[in-house]
PDB file of C-alpha atoms in Angstrom:
ATOM      1  CA  UNK F   1     -76.097 -64.546 130.492  1.00  0.00           C
ATOM      2  CA  UNK F   2     -78.995 -65.855 128.506  1.00  0.00           C
ATOM      3  CA  UNK F   3     -78.432 -63.228 125.794  1.00  0.00           C
ATOM      4  CA  UNK F   4     -74.705 -64.119 125.649  1.00  0.00           C
ATOM      5  CA  UNK F   5     -75.505 -67.789 125.258  1.00  0.00           C
ATOM      6  CA  UNK F   6     -77.924 -67.025 122.460  1.00  0.00           C
ATOM      7  CA  UNK F   7     -75.303 -64.923 120.684  1.00  0.00           C
ATOM      8  CA  UNK F   8     -72.665 -67.631 121.165  1.00  0.00           C
ATOM      9  CA  UNK F   9     -75.048 -70.233 119.789  1.00  0.00           C
ATOM     10  CA  UNK F  10     -75.734 -68.111 116.743  1.00  0.00           C
ATOM     11  CA  UNK F  11     -72.000 -67.646 116.171  1.00  0.00           C
ATOM     12  CA  UNK F  12     -71.366 -71.403 116.363  1.00  0.00           C
ATOM     13  CA  UNK F  13     -74.174 -72.094 113.899  1.00  0.00           C
ATOM     14  CA  UNK F  14     -72.761 -69.506 111.496  1.00  0.00           C
ATOM     15  CA  UNK F  15     -69.302 -71.066 111.809  1.00  0.00           C
ATOM     16  CA  UNK F  16     -70.824 -74.443 111.079  1.00  0.00           C
ATOM     17  CA  UNK F  17     -72.480 -73.137 107.940  1.00  0.00           C
ATOM     18  CA  UNK F  18     -69.166 -71.623 106.833  1.00  0.00           C
ATOM     19  CA  UNK F  19     -67.377 -74.907 107.494  1.00  0.00           C
ATOM     20  CA  UNK F  20     -70.006 -76.861 105.563  1.00  0.00           C
ATOM     21  CA  UNK F  21     -69.795 -74.389 102.729  1.00  0.00           C
ATOM     22  CA  UNK F  22     -66.015 -74.727 102.594  1.00  0.00           C
ATOM     23  CA  UNK F  23     -66.289 -78.501 102.704  1.00  0.00           C
ATOM     24  CA  UNK F  24     -68.799 -78.454  99.850  1.00  0.00           C
ATOM     25  CA  UNK F  25     -66.558 -76.165  97.797  1.00  0.00           C
ATOM     26  CA  UNK F  26     -63.564 -78.426  98.368  1.00  0.00           C
ATOM     27  CA  UNK F  27     -65.524 -81.553  97.530  1.00  0.00           C
ATOM     28  CA  UNK F  28     -66.892 -79.958  94.348  1.00  0.00           C
ATOM     29  CA  UNK F  29     -63.453 -78.780  93.257  1.00  0.00           C
ATOM     30  CA  UNK F  30     -61.999 -82.200  94.009  1.00  0.00           C
ATOM     31  CA  UNK F  31     -64.633 -83.809  91.774  1.00  0.00           C
ATOM     32  CA  UNK F  32     -63.711 -81.479  88.902  1.00  0.00           C
ATOM     33  CA  UNK F  33     -59.987 -82.024  89.396  1.00  0.00           C
ATOM     34  CA  UNK F  34     -60.518 -85.773  89.781  1.00  0.00           C
ATOM     35  CA  UNK F  35     -62.501 -85.873  86.551  1.00  0.00           C
ATOM     36  CA  UNK F  36     -59.638 -84.196  84.683  1.00  0.00           C
ATOM     37  CA  UNK F  37     -57.050 -86.468  86.312  1.00  0.00           C
ATOM     38  CA  UNK F  38     -59.067 -89.560  85.350  1.00  0.00           C
ATOM     39  CA  UNK F  39     -59.126 -88.606  81.665  1.00  0.00           C
ATOM     40  CA  UNK F  40     -55.393 -87.861  81.790  1.00  0.00           C
ATOM     41  CA  UNK F  41     -54.849 -91.347  83.200  1.00  0.00           C
ATOM     42  CA  UNK F  42     -56.846 -92.880  80.324  1.00  0.00           C
ATOM     43  CA  UNK F  43     -54.587 -91.137  77.849  1.00  0.00           C
ATOM     44  CA  UNK F  44     -51.625 -92.739  79.566  1.00  0.00           C
ATOM     45  CA  UNK F  45     -52.844 -96.316  78.993  1.00  0.00           C
ATOM     46  CA  UNK F  46     -51.374 -98.343  76.147  1.00  0.00           C
ATOM     47  CA  UNK F  47     -53.700 -98.969  73.204  1.00  0.00           C
ATOM     48  CA  UNK F  48     -54.318-102.655  73.873  1.00  0.00           C
ATOM     49  CA  UNK F  49     -55.172-102.121  77.534  1.00  0.00           C
ATOM     50  CA  UNK F  50     -57.518 -99.250  76.734  1.00  0.00           C
ATOM     51  CA  UNK F  51     -59.386-101.237  74.065  1.00  0.00           C
ATOM     52  CA  UNK F  52     -59.695-104.335  76.265  1.00  0.00           C
ATOM     53  CA  UNK F  53     -61.140-102.375  79.207  1.00  0.00           C
ATOM     54  CA  UNK F  54     -63.100 -99.697  77.378  1.00  0.00           C
ATOM     55  CA  UNK F  55     -66.548-100.604  78.705  1.00  0.00           C
ATOM     56  CA  UNK F  56     -65.357-100.221  82.297  1.00  0.00           C
ATOM     57  CA  UNK F  57     -63.400 -97.070  81.464  1.00  0.00           C
ATOM     58  CA  UNK F  58     -66.392 -95.433  79.793  1.00  0.00           C
ATOM     59  CA  UNK F  59     -68.728 -96.313  82.667  1.00  0.00           C
ATOM     60  CA  UNK F  60     -66.352 -94.796  85.216  1.00  0.00           C
ATOM     61  CA  UNK F  61     -65.901 -91.739  83.014  1.00  0.00           C
ATOM     62  CA  UNK F  62     -69.638 -91.065  82.961  1.00  0.00           C
ATOM     63  CA  UNK F  63     -69.809 -91.378  86.753  1.00  0.00           C
ATOM     64  CA  UNK F  64     -66.972 -88.905  87.228  1.00  0.00           C
ATOM     65  CA  UNK F  65     -68.411 -86.480  84.695  1.00  0.00           C
ATOM     66  CA  UNK F  66     -71.761 -86.568  86.486  1.00  0.00           C
ATOM     67  CA  UNK F  67     -70.095 -85.845  89.815  1.00  0.00           C
ATOM     68  CA  UNK F  68     -68.065 -82.976  88.378  1.00  0.00           C
ATOM     69  CA  UNK F  69     -71.094 -81.356  86.746  1.00  0.00           C
ATOM     70  CA  UNK F  70     -73.204 -81.814  89.876  1.00  0.00           C
ATOM     71  CA  UNK F  71     -70.637 -79.899  91.884  1.00  0.00           C
ATOM     72  CA  UNK F  72     -70.603 -76.826  89.660  1.00  0.00           C
ATOM     73  CA  UNK F  73     -73.060 -75.017  91.919  1.00  0.00           C
ATOM     74  CA  UNK F  74     -70.648 -75.289  94.825  1.00  0.00           C
ATOM     75  CA  UNK F  75     -67.260 -74.464  93.284  1.00  0.00           C
ATOM     76  CA  UNK F  76     -65.780 -71.087  94.052  1.00  0.00           C
ATOM     77  CA  UNK F  77     -64.950 -70.246  90.426  1.00  0.00           C
ATOM     78  CA  UNK F  78     -67.696 -71.792  88.346  1.00  0.00           C
ATOM     79  CA  UNK F  79     -66.520 -70.340  85.032  1.00  0.00           C
ATOM     80  CA  UNK F  80     -63.059 -71.844  85.451  1.00  0.00           C
ATOM     81  CA  UNK F  81     -64.528 -75.198  86.502  1.00  0.00           C
ATOM     82  CA  UNK F  82     -66.872 -75.302  83.490  1.00  0.00           C
ATOM     83  CA  UNK F  83     -63.982 -74.509  81.177  1.00  0.00           C
ATOM     84  CA  UNK F  84     -61.933 -77.302  82.692  1.00  0.00           C
ATOM     85  CA  UNK F  85     -64.812 -79.764  82.317  1.00  0.00           C
ATOM     86  CA  UNK F  86     -65.409 -78.778  78.682  1.00  0.00           C
ATOM     87  CA  UNK F  87     -61.711 -79.046  77.823  1.00  0.00           C
ATOM     88  CA  UNK F  88     -61.583 -82.452  79.471  1.00  0.00           C
ATOM     89  CA  UNK F  89     -64.637 -83.606  77.505  1.00  0.00           C
ATOM     90  CA  UNK F  90     -62.806 -82.741  74.286  1.00  0.00           C
ATOM     91  CA  UNK F  91     -59.759 -84.709  75.396  1.00  0.00           C
ATOM     92  CA  UNK F  92     -61.935 -87.675  76.287  1.00  0.00           C
ATOM     93  CA  UNK F  93     -63.795 -87.623  72.964  1.00  0.00           C
ATOM     94  CA  UNK F  94     -60.474 -87.683  71.128  1.00  0.00           C
ATOM     95  CA  UNK F  95     -59.380 -90.699  73.154  1.00  0.00           C
ATOM     96  CA  UNK F  96     -62.760 -92.370  72.636  1.00  0.00           C
ATOM     97  CA  UNK F  97     -62.691 -91.912  68.862  1.00  0.00           C
ATOM     98  CA  UNK F  98     -59.159 -93.280  68.698  1.00  0.00           C
ATOM     99  CA  UNK F  99     -60.114 -96.252  70.862  1.00  0.00           C
ATOM    100  CA  UNK F 100     -63.162 -97.062  68.724  1.00  0.00           C
ATOM    101  CA  UNK F 101     -60.977 -97.017  65.603  1.00  0.00           C
ATOM    102  CA  UNK F 102     -58.449 -99.298  67.286  1.00  0.00           C
ATOM    103  CA  UNK F 103     -61.200-101.660  68.429  1.00  0.00           C
ATOM    104  CA  UNK F 104     -62.644-101.840  64.917  1.00  0.00           C
ATOM    105  CA  UNK F 105     -59.189-102.465  63.460  1.00  0.00           C
ATOM    106  CA  UNK F 106     -58.610-105.263  65.975  1.00  0.00           C
ATOM    107  CA  UNK F 107     -61.965-106.886  65.145  1.00  0.00           C
ATOM    108  CA  UNK F 108     -61.251-106.613  61.437  1.00  0.00           C
ATOM    109  CA  UNK F 109     -57.804-108.150  61.873  1.00  0.00           C
ATOM    110  CA  UNK F 110     -59.277-110.987  63.931  1.00  0.00           C
ATOM    111  CA  UNK F 111     -61.925-111.632  61.270  1.00  0.00           C
ATOM    112  CA  UNK F 112     -59.316-111.637  58.500  1.00  0.00           C
ATOM    113  CA  UNK F 113     -56.911-113.915  60.351  1.00  0.00           C
ATOM    114  CA  UNK F 114     -59.678-116.373  61.134  1.00  0.00           C
ATOM    115  CA  UNK F 115     -60.835-116.582  57.534  1.00  0.00           C
ATOM    116  CA  UNK F 116     -57.425-116.805  55.905  1.00  0.00           C
ATOM    117  CA  UNK F 117     -55.145-118.094  58.647  1.00  0.00           C
ATOM    118  CA  UNK F 118     -52.671-115.410  57.664  1.00  0.00           C
ATOM    119  CA  UNK F 119     -51.690-111.901  58.698  1.00  0.00           C
ATOM    120  CA  UNK F 120     -52.508-109.295  56.030  1.00  0.00           C
ATOM    121  CA  UNK F 121     -49.492-108.049  54.125  1.00  0.00           C
ATOM    122  CA  UNK F 122     -49.601-104.634  52.537  1.00  0.00           C
ATOM    123  CA  UNK F 123     -53.233-104.198  53.567  1.00  0.00           C
ATOM    124  CA  UNK F 124     -56.099-106.666  53.895  1.00  0.00           C
ATOM    125  CA  UNK F 125     -57.050-106.343  50.219  1.00  0.00           C
ATOM    126  CA  UNK F 126     -53.570-107.423  49.096  1.00  0.00           C
ATOM    127  CA  UNK F 127     -53.453-111.160  48.361  1.00  0.00           C
ATOM    128  CA  UNK F 128     -50.060-111.313  46.689  1.00  0.00           C
ATOM    129  CA  UNK F 129     -49.018-113.758  49.434  1.00  0.00           C
ATOM    130  CA  UNK F 130     -51.355-116.324  47.826  1.00  0.00           C
ATOM    131  CA  UNK F 131     -49.622-118.531  45.251  1.00  0.00           C
ATOM    132  CA  UNK F 132     -50.163-121.760  43.317  1.00  0.00           C
ATOM    133  CA  UNK F 133     -48.884-123.846  46.208  1.00  0.00           C
ATOM    134  CA  UNK F 134     -51.059-122.446  48.995  1.00  0.00           C
ATOM    135  CA  UNK F 135     -54.183-121.164  47.236  1.00  0.00           C
ATOM    136  CA  UNK F 136     -56.231-124.349  47.697  1.00  0.00           C
ATOM    137  CA  UNK F 137     -55.504-124.311  51.427  1.00  0.00           C
ATOM    138  CA  UNK F 138     -56.486-120.638  51.588  1.00  0.00           C
ATOM    139  CA  UNK F 139     -59.851-121.329  49.972  1.00  0.00           C
ATOM    140  CA  UNK F 140     -60.437-124.309  52.287  1.00  0.00           C
ATOM    141  CA  UNK F 141     -59.647-122.236  55.358  1.00  0.00           C
ATOM    142  CA  UNK F 142     -61.891-119.449  54.155  1.00  0.00           C
ATOM    143  CA  UNK F 143     -64.916-121.608  53.315  1.00  0.00           C
ATOM    144  CA  UNK F 144     -64.654-123.833  56.402  1.00  0.00           C
ATOM    145  CA  UNK F 145     -64.310-120.837  58.731  1.00  0.00           C
ATOM    146  CA  UNK F 146     -67.259-119.116  57.093  1.00  0.00           C
ATOM    147  CA  UNK F 147     -69.358-122.247  57.437  1.00  0.00           C
ATOM    148  CA  UNK F 148     -68.493-122.576  61.142  1.00  0.00           C
ATOM    149  CA  UNK F 149     -69.268-118.946  61.975  1.00  0.00           C
ATOM    150  CA  UNK F 150     -71.824-117.873  59.369  1.00  0.00           C
ATOM    151  CA  UNK F 151     -74.623-117.336  61.888  1.00  0.00           C
ATOM    152  CA  UNK F 152     -72.577-114.875  63.929  1.00  0.00           C
ATOM    153  CA  UNK F 153     -71.526-112.441  61.197  1.00  0.00           C
ATOM    154  CA  UNK F 154     -73.077-108.991  61.083  1.00  0.00           C
ATOM    155  CA  UNK F 155     -74.142-107.387  57.816  1.00  0.00           C
ATOM    156  CA  UNK F 156     -71.045-105.159  57.857  1.00  0.00           C
ATOM    157  CA  UNK F 157     -68.830-108.189  58.373  1.00  0.00           C
ATOM    158  CA  UNK F 158     -70.530-109.993  55.510  1.00  0.00           C
ATOM    159  CA  UNK F 159     -69.844-107.002  53.274  1.00  0.00           C
ATOM    160  CA  UNK F 160     -66.188-107.133  54.293  1.00  0.00           C
ATOM    161  CA  UNK F 161     -66.031-110.882  53.715  1.00  0.00           C
ATOM    162  CA  UNK F 162     -67.498-110.399  50.247  1.00  0.00           C
ATOM    163  CA  UNK F 163     -64.871-107.790  49.376  1.00  0.00           C
ATOM    164  CA  UNK F 164     -62.049-110.058  50.562  1.00  0.00           C
ATOM    165  CA  UNK F 165     -63.487-113.022  48.684  1.00  0.00           C
ATOM    166  CA  UNK F 166     -63.626-111.031  45.465  1.00  0.00           C
ATOM    167  CA  UNK F 167     -60.024-109.892  45.984  1.00  0.00           C
ATOM    168  CA  UNK F 168     -58.980-113.511  46.532  1.00  0.00           C
ATOM    169  CA  UNK F 169     -60.790-114.519  43.338  1.00  0.00           C
ATOM    170  CA  UNK F 170     -58.971-111.800  41.428  1.00  0.00           C
ATOM    171  CA  UNK F 171     -55.695-113.198  42.772  1.00  0.00           C
ATOM    172  CA  UNK F 172     -56.732-116.692  41.620  1.00  0.00           C
ATOM    173  CA  UNK F 173     -56.851-115.470  38.018  1.00  0.00           C
ATOM    174  CA  UNK F 174     -53.195-114.507  38.309  1.00  0.00           C
ATOM    175  CA  UNK F 175     -52.249-117.724  40.093  1.00  0.00           C
ATOM    176  CA  UNK F 176     -53.791-119.810  37.302  1.00  0.00           C
ATOM    177  CA  UNK F 177     -51.182-118.380  34.969  1.00  0.00           C
ATOM    178  CA  UNK F 178     -48.422-119.358  37.404  1.00  0.00           C
ATOM    179  CA  UNK F 179     -49.045-123.078  37.108  1.00  0.00           C
ATOM    180  CA  UNK F 180     -52.111-123.897  39.231  1.00  0.00           C
ATOM    181  CA  UNK F 181     -52.837-127.610  38.773  1.00  0.00           C
ATOM    182  CA  UNK F 182     -56.074-128.813  37.227  1.00  0.00           C
ATOM    183  CA  UNK F 183     -56.848-130.851  40.344  1.00  0.00           C
ATOM    184  CA  UNK F 184     -56.468-127.863  42.655  1.00  0.00           C
ATOM    185  CA  UNK F 185     -58.501-125.703  40.303  1.00  0.00           C
ATOM    186  CA  UNK F 186     -61.357-128.226  40.377  1.00  0.00           C
ATOM    187  CA  UNK F 187     -61.289-128.406  44.173  1.00  0.00           C
ATOM    188  CA  UNK F 188     -61.362-124.619  44.374  1.00  0.00           C
ATOM    189  CA  UNK F 189     -64.356-124.540  42.008  1.00  0.00           C
ATOM    190  CA  UNK F 190     -66.278-126.858  44.388  1.00  0.00           C
ATOM    191  CA  UNK F 191     -65.405-124.677  47.358  1.00  0.00           C
ATOM    192  CA  UNK F 192     -66.491-121.554  45.504  1.00  0.00           C
ATOM    193  CA  UNK F 193     -69.861-123.092  44.654  1.00  0.00           C
ATOM    194  CA  UNK F 194     -70.419-124.128  48.266  1.00  0.00           C
ATOM    195  CA  UNK F 195     -69.493-120.686  49.551  1.00  0.00           C
ATOM    196  CA  UNK F 196     -71.583-118.761  47.026  1.00  0.00           C
ATOM    197  CA  UNK F 197     -74.778-120.591  47.979  1.00  0.00           C
ATOM    198  CA  UNK F 198     -74.280-120.183  51.735  1.00  0.00           C
ATOM    199  CA  UNK F 199     -73.117-116.588  51.494  1.00  0.00           C
ATOM    200  CA  UNK F 200     -76.142-115.528  49.428  1.00  0.00           C
ATOM    201  CA  UNK F 201     -78.464-116.951  52.070  1.00  0.00           C
ATOM    202  CA  UNK F 202     -76.637-115.362  55.000  1.00  0.00           C
ATOM    203  CA  UNK F 203     -76.491-111.992  53.242  1.00  0.00           C
ATOM    204  CA  UNK F 204     -80.211-112.089  52.519  1.00  0.00           C
ATOM    205  CA  UNK F 205     -81.215-113.086  56.053  1.00  0.00           C
ATOM    206  CA  UNK F 206     -78.842-110.507  57.594  1.00  0.00           C
ATOM    207  CA  UNK F 207     -80.484-107.752  55.558  1.00  0.00           C
ATOM    208  CA  UNK F 208     -83.922-108.969  56.597  1.00  0.00           C
ATOM    209  CA  UNK F 209     -82.943-108.974  60.266  1.00  0.00           C
ATOM    210  CA  UNK F 210     -81.481-105.491  59.934  1.00  0.00           C
ATOM    211  CA  UNK F 211     -84.681-104.165  58.372  1.00  0.00           C
ATOM    212  CA  UNK F 212     -86.751-105.770  61.132  1.00  0.00           C
ATOM    213  CA  UNK F 213     -84.572-104.204  63.828  1.00  0.00           C
ATOM    214  CA  UNK F 214     -84.860-100.797  62.168  1.00  0.00           C
ATOM    215  CA  UNK F 215     -88.638-101.183  62.005  1.00  0.00           C
ATOM    216  CA  UNK F 216     -88.853-102.077  65.702  1.00  0.00           C
ATOM    217  CA  UNK F 217     -86.648 -99.131  66.635  1.00  0.00           C
ATOM    218  CA  UNK F 218     -88.888 -96.752  64.717  1.00  0.00           C
ATOM    219  CA  UNK F 219     -92.074 -97.968  66.417  1.00  0.00           C
TER     220      UNK F 219
END
């Protein structure tokens, strides 16, 4: 009887190990499948929603990837699971790159609209919408917005602002030939002088801050 009980106990322990093993395999496979399903769900989001929630999306992605990779030791078909994970990584990187481009475009559009109070037409370097009747207001909007936000602009944004300003100035040369009044031209000249002085300072300090940050990162 004692021997039978010992044998029965051994059989139950073995069954338990098998059950645990099966549970581990299922859990590992679920983590791999869940990882793939999560990335598929990201692809299904509309662009605006994905951009607005990207930080949360990316954090959850990294958690799911970690779980999927941790379970590779337990999956029944490791080669197939690794292939699925690698394919899903490629899909995610494509979505991520697209989202980063969309986010940058949205930031650029917001910067442009704030400075000029106008949606870009034909591209943000096209200022054909500026004419003799609205050009003074455009310069005022631009200079006043820059003044209000000058401390928050990054070096890249300042470079973009400079390019837009030069494009606006080029448009002014054309507008002058279309009947720009002397009074408006004088007001614009004052605004240009004010902007040039402030922009030069902000550009210089931004470069200095960037160099300092690069130095600290290298240390």
